């Protein structure tokens, strides 16, 4: 069974700082999705990466997919309080595996 | 407005009392899925459905049933709930016709969640 390990589990930073969170697997991903979940809500898709080495940008968020498609990272530049939430990686097409998440808190 | 709705949002029940959590989507999606979210364990898939009358087990199907008689609805049934089923439940739906690499490939849209407590 494929497992997705996310690190760090918790991250508390000041507004304006940069941060990177990681998603790793012992198996090759078919594709990899990143979601953000805010308290009291369901996860919302941020991006899907499908090609090894792929880099996608979403405003201040940069997503990288490892060349071997076994790892991915999410980098946030100049974090803002609105970035606070639970960041989840997920893999699958119909049967999905989710990572345990990185809980980010950005302090004003 | 395109959305996934779940009812109820909160439910407190007792061991052994059958319950159903409803899920409905208005986006004409083929795919629907149920997850539970527990602290430290993340989201785990319970069941999924690729279309009407087609369902399959996720990672944690024990103690749950589902049915997909209509495209828009995907109810989750707990025949005899137990305290270890206390959790936050999410329903999700997606189209199965997305283009790979477009950013919208198999995007899952999640409902607002149902917080279930089994005493």
Short mmCIF file of C-alpha atoms in Angstrom, two decimals, chain A residues 54-98:
data_model
loop_
_atom_site.label_atom_id
_atom_site.label_comp_id
_atom_site.label_asym_id
_atom_site.label_seq_id
_atom_site.Cartn_x
_atom_site.Cartn_y
_atom_site.Cartn_z
CA UNK A 54 7.19 19.63 -13.29
CA UNK A 55 6.99 23.03 -11.60
CA UNK A 56 3.72 24.91 -11.26
CA UNK A 57 3.13 28.33 -9.78
CA UNK A 58 -0.01 29.68 -8.22
CA UNK A 59 0.66 33.28 -7.16
CA UNK A 60 3.05 32.93 -4.18
CA UNK A 61 2.83 29.12 -4.14
CA UNK A 62 5.31 27.03 -6.10
CA UNK A 63 4.75 23.30 -6.51
CA UNK A 64 7.47 20.91 -7.61
CA UNK A 65 7.19 17.29 -8.63
CA UNK A 66 10.33 15.23 -8.21
CA UNK A 67 12.05 13.84 -11.28
CA UNK A 68 11.36 10.28 -10.14
CA UNK A 69 7.76 11.17 -9.26
CA UNK A 70 8.21 9.92 -5.67
CA UNK A 71 8.25 13.27 -3.93
CA UNK A 72 6.75 16.73 -4.16
CA UNK A 73 7.16 20.05 -2.43
CA UNK A 74 5.10 23.16 -1.88
CA UNK A 75 6.98 26.41 -1.36
CA UNK A 76 5.20 29.54 -0.13
CA UNK A 77 6.92 32.88 -0.59
CA UNK A 78 6.17 35.75 1.81
CA UNK A 79 3.51 33.87 3.74
CA UNK A 80 0.36 35.72 4.75
CA UNK A 81 -2.21 34.98 7.48
CA UNK A 82 -4.62 33.93 4.74
CA UNK A 83 -2.29 31.00 3.96
CA UNK A 84 -3.13 29.46 7.33
CA UNK A 85 -4.64 26.01 6.98
CA UNK A 86 -4.01 22.31 6.58
CA UNK A 87 -2.07 21.39 3.45
CA UNK A 88 -2.66 17.91 2.12
CA UNK A 89 -1.05 15.97 -0.68
CA UNK A 90 -2.97 13.19 -2.38
CA UNK A 91 -2.40 10.61 -5.06
CA UNK A 92 -4.76 8.46 -7.05
CA UNK A 93 -7.24 8.41 -9.88
CA UNK A 94 -10.29 6.78 -8.34
CA UNK A 95 -8.79 5.16 -5.26
CA UNK A 96 -7.07 7.96 -3.37
CA UNK A 97 -4.39 8.13 -0.71
CA UNK A 98 -3.96 11.31 1.28
#
